[in-house]
PDB file of C-alpha atoms in Angstrom:
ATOM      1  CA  UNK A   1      24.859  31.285 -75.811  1.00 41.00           C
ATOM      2  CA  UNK A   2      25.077  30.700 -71.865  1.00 50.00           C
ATOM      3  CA  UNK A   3      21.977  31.994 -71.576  1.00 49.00           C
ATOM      4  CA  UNK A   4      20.487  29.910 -73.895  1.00 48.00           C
ATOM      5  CA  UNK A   5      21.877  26.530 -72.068  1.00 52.00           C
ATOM      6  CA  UNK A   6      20.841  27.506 -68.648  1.00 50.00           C
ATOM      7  CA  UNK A   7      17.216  27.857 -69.721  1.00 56.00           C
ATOM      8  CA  UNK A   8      17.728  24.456 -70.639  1.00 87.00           C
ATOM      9  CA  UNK A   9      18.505  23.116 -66.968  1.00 91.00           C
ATOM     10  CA  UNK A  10      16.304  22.244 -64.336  1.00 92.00           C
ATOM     11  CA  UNK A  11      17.507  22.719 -60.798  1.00 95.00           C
ATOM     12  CA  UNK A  12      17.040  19.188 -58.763  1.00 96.00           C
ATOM     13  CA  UNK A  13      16.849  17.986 -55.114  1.00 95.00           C
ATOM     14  CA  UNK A  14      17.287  15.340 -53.344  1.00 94.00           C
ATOM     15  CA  UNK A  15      17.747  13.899 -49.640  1.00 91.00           C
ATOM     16  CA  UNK A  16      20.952  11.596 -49.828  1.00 89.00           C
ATOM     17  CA  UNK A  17      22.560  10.488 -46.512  1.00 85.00           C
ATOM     18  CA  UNK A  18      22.744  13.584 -43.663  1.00 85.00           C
ATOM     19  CA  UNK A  19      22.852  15.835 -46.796  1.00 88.00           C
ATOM     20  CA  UNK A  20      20.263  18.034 -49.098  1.00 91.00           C
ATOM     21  CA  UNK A  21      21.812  17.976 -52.288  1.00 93.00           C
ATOM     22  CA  UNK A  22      20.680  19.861 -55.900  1.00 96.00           C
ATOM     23  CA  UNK A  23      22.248  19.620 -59.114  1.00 96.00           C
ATOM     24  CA  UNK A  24      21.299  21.614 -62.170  1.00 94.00           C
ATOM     25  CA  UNK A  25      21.107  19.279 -64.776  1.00 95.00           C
ATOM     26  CA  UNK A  26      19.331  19.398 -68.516  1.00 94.00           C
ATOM     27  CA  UNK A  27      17.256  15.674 -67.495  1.00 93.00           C
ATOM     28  CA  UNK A  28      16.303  13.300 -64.054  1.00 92.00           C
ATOM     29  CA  UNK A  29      18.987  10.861 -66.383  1.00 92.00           C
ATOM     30  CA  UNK A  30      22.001  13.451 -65.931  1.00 93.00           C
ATOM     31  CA  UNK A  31      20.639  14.541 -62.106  1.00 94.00           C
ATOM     32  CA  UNK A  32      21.288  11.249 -60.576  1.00 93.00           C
ATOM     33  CA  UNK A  33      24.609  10.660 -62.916  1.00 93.00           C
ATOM     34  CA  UNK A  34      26.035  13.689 -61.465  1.00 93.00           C
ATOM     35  CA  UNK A  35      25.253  12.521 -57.955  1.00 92.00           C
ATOM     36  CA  UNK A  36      26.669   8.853 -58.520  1.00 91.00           C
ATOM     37  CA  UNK A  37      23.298   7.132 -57.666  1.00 91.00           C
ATOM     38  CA  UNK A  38      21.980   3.885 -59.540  1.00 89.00           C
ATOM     39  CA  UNK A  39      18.505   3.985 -58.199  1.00 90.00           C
ATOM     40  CA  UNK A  40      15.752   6.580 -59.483  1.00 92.00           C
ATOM     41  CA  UNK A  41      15.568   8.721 -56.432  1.00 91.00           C
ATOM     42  CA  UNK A  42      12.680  10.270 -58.728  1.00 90.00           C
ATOM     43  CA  UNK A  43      10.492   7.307 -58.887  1.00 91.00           C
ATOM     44  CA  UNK A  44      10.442   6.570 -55.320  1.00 89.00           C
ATOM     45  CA  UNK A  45       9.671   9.795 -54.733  1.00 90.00           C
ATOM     46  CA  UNK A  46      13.105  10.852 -53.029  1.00 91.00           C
ATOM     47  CA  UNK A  47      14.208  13.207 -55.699  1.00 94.00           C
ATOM     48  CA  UNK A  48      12.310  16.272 -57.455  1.00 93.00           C
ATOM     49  CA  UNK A  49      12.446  19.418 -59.484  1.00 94.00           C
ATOM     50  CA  UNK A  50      13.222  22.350 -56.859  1.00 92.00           C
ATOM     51  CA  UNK A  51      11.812  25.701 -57.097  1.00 90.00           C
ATOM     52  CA  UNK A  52      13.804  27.491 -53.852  1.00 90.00           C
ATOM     53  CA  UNK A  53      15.755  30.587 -54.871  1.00 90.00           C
ATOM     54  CA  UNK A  54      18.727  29.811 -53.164  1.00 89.00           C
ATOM     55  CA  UNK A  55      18.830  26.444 -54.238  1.00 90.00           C
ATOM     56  CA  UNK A  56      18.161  27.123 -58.551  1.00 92.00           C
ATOM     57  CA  UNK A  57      21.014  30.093 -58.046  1.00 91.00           C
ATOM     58  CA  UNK A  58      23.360  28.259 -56.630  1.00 91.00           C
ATOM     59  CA  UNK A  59      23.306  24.686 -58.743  1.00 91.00           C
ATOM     60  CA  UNK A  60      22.702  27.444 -61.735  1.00 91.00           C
ATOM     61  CA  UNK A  61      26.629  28.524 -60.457  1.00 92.00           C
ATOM     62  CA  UNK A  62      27.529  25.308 -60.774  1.00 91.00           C
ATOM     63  CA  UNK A  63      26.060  23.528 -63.396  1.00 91.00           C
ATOM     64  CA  UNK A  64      25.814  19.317 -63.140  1.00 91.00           C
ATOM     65  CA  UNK A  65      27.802  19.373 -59.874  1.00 92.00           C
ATOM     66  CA  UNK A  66      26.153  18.239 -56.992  1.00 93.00           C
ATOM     67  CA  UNK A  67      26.028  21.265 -54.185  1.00 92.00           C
ATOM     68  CA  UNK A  68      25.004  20.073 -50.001  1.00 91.00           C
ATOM     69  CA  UNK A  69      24.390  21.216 -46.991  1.00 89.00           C
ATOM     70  CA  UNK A  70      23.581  19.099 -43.864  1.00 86.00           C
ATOM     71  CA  UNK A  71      20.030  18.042 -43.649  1.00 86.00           C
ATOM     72  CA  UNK A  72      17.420  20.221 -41.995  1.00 81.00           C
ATOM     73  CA  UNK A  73      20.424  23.374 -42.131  1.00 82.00           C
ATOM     74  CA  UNK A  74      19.740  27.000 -43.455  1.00 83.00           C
ATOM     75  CA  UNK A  75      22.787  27.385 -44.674  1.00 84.00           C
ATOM     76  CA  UNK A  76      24.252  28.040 -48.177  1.00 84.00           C
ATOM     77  CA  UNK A  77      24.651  25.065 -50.376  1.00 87.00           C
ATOM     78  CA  UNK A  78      27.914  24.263 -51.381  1.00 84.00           C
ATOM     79  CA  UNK A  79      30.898  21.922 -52.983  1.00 86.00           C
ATOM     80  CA  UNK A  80      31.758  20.952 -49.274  1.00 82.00           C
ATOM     81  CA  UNK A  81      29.499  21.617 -46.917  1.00 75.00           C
ATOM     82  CA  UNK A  82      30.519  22.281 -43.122  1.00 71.00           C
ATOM     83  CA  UNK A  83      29.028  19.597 -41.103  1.00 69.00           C
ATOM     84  CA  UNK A  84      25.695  21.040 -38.530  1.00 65.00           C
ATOM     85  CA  UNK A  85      26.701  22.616 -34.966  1.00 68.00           C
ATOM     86  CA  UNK A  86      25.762  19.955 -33.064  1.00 67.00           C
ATOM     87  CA  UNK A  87      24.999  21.048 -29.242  1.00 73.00           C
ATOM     88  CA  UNK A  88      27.046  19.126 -26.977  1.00 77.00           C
ATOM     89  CA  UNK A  89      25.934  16.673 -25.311  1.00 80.00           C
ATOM     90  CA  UNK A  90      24.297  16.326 -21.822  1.00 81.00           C
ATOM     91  CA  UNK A  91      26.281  16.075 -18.691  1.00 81.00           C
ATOM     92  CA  UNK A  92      25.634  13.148 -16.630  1.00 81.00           C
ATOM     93  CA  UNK A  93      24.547  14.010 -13.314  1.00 80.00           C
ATOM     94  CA  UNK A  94      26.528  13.515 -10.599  1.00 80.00           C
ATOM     95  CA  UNK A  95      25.561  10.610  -8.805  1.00 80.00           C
ATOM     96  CA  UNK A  96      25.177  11.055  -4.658  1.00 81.00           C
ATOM     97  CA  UNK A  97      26.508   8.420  -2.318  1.00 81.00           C
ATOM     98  CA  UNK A  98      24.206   6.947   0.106  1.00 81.00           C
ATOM     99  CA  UNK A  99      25.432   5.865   2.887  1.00 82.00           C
ATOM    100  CA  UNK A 100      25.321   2.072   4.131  1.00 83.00           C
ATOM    101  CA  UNK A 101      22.122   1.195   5.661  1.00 82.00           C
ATOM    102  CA  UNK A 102      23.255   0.259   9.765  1.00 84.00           C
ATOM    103  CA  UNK A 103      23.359  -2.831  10.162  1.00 84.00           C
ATOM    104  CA  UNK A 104      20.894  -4.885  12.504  1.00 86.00           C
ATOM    105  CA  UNK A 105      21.840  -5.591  16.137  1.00 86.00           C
ATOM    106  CA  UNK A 106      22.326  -9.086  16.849  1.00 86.00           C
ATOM    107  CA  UNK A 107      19.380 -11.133  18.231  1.00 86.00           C
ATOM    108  CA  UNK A 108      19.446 -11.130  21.916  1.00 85.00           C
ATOM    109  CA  UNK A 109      19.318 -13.627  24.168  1.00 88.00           C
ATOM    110  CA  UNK A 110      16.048 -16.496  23.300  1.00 88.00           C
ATOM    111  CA  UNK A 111      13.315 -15.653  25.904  1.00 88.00           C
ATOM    112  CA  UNK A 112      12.551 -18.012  28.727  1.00 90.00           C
ATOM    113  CA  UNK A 113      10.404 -20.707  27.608  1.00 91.00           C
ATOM    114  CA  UNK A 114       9.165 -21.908  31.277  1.00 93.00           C
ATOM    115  CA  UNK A 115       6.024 -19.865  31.689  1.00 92.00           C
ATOM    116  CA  UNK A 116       5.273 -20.891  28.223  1.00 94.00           C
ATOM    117  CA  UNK A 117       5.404 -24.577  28.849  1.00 94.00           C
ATOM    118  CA  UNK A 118       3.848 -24.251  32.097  1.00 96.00           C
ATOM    119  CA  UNK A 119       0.427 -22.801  30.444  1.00 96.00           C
ATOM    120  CA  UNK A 120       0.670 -25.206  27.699  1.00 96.00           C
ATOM    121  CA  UNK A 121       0.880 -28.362  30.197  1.00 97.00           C
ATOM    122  CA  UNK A 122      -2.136 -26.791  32.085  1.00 97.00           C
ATOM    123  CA  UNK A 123      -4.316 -26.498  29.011  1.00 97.00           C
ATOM    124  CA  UNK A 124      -3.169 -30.011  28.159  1.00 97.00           C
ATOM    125  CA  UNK A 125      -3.982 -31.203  32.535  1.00 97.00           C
ATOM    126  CA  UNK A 126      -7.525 -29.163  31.630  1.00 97.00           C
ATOM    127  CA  UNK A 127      -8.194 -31.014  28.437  1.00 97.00           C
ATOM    128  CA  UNK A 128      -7.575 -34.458  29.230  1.00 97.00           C
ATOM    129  CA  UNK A 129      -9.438 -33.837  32.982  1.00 97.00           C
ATOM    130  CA  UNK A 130     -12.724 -33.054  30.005  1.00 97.00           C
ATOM    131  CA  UNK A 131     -11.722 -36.151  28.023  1.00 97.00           C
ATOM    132  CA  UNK A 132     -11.948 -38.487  31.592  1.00 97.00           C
ATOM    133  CA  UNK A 133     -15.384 -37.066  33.035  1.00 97.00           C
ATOM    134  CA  UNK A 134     -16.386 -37.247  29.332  1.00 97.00           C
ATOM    135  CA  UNK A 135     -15.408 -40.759  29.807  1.00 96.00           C
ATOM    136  CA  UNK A 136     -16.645 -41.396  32.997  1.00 96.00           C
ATOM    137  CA  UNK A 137     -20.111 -40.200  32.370  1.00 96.00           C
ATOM    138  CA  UNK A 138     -20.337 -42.179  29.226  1.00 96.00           C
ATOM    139  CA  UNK A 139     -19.000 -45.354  31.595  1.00 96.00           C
ATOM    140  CA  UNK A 140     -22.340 -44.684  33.995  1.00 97.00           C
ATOM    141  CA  UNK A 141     -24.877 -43.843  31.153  1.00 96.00           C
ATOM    142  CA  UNK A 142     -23.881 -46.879  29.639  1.00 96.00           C
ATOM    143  CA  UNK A 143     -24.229 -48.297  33.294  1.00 96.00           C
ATOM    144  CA  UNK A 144     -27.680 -46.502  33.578  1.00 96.00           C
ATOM    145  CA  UNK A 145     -28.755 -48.034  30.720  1.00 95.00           C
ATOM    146  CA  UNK A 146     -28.050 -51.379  31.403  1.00 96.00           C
ATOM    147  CA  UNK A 147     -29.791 -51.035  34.831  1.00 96.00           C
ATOM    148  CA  UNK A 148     -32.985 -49.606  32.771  1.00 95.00           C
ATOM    149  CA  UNK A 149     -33.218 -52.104  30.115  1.00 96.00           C
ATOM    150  CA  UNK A 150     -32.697 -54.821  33.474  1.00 96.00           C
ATOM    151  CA  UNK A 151     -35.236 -53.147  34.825  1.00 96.00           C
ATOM    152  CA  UNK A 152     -37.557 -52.928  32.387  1.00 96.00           C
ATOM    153  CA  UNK A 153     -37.412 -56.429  31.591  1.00 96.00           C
ATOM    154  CA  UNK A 154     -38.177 -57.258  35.431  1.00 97.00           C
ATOM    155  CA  UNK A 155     -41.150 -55.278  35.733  1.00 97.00           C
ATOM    156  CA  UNK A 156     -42.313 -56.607  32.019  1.00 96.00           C
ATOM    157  CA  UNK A 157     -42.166 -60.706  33.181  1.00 97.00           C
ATOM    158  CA  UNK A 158     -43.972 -59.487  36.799  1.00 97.00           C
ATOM    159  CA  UNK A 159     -46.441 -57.564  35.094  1.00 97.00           C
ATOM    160  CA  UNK A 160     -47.330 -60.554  32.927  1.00 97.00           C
ATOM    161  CA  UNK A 161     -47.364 -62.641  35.563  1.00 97.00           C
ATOM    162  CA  UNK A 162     -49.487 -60.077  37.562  1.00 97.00           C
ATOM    163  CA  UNK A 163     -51.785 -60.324  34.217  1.00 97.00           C
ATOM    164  CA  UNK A 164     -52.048 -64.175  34.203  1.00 97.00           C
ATOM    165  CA  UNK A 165     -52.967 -63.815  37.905  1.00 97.00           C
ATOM    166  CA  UNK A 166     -55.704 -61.623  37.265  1.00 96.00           C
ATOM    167  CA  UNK A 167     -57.195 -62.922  34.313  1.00 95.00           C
ATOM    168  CA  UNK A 168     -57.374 -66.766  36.149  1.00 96.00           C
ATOM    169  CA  UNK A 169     -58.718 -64.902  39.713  1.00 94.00           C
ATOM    170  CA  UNK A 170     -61.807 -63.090  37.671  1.00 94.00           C
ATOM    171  CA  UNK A 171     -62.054 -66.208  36.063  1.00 94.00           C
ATOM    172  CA  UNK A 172     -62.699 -67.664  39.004  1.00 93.00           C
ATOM    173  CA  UNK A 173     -64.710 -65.092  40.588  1.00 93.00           C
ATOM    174  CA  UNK A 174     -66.919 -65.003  37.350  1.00 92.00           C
ATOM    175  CA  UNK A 175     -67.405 -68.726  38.062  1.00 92.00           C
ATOM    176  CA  UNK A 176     -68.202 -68.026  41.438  1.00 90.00           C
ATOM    177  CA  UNK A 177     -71.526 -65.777  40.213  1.00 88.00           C
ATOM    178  CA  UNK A 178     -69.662 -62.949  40.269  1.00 82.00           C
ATOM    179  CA  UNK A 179     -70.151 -59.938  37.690  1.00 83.00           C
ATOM    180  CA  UNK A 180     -66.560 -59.053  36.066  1.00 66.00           C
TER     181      UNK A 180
END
């Protein structure tokens, strides 16, 4: 008669929490009764009929009683499960002390400032020297110019005098019989 019922089971697995778990139970109803879940784990895909060796003979052992072992383990499932060997965890290196940067002398004394201001008041001396002549020659073109346009104005009124003078002397020497 035993034999009979445990043809009748189907061995189950699912992933729930850090543990594989399988349960040999008759229906998917029963499987996720026995392991106290509400949802179907077999609709989305989280539960399913399990085919392993070592997990159909050892649910078969046990039947509707959930059996784990940690997730991603070898080991034999079980009613309690020992939890993974979990390497230890990384040392933290030692951190190395570095030594305080020295800290920067103090400024010396300001340099002297008198050869400085000596070249910069005979750049200023050479500059406004450039600015006077600039000045200066301006002062005579200007001067040179009024003496031109003076000038030129003098010799305009004697040479139309000079012109009057001629043209009433031929005048008078073409009077005279004279050929022009």
């Amino acid at each position: 008669m035993a034999r009979t019922a445990s043809r009748r089971l189907k061995v189950y697995a699912a992933q729930i929490g850090f543990f594989d778990t399988v349960v040999a139970a008759p229906n998917q109803a029963e499987a996720l009764a026995a392991w106290g879940v509400r949802q179907n784990l077999f609709a989305e895909g989280r539960a399913k009929v399990t085919t392993e060796a070592a997990a159909v003979d050892a649910a078969m052992a046990y039947p509707n009683t959930p059996l784990r072992r940690a997730v991603g383990s070898k080991a034999a499932f079980s009613l309690e499960p020992d939890l993974p060997e979990v390497p230890d965890a990384p040392q933290r290196l030692k951190l190395k002390v570095v030594p305080k940067a020295k800290a920067k002398p103090p400024p010396g004394p300001k340099p002297d400032r008198t050869a400085l201001a000596r070249a910069e008041k005979a750049l200023a001396a050479i500059n406004q020297r450039r600015i006077d002549e600039e000045a200066d020659i301006e002062r005579r073109r200007s001067e040179l110019d009024a003496e031109d346009e003076a000038s030129r104005k003098r010799w305009r009124k004697e040479r139309a005098d000079a012109e009057k003078v001629l043209a009433r002397t031929r005048a008078a020497f073409v009077e005279a019989g004279g050929e022009a």
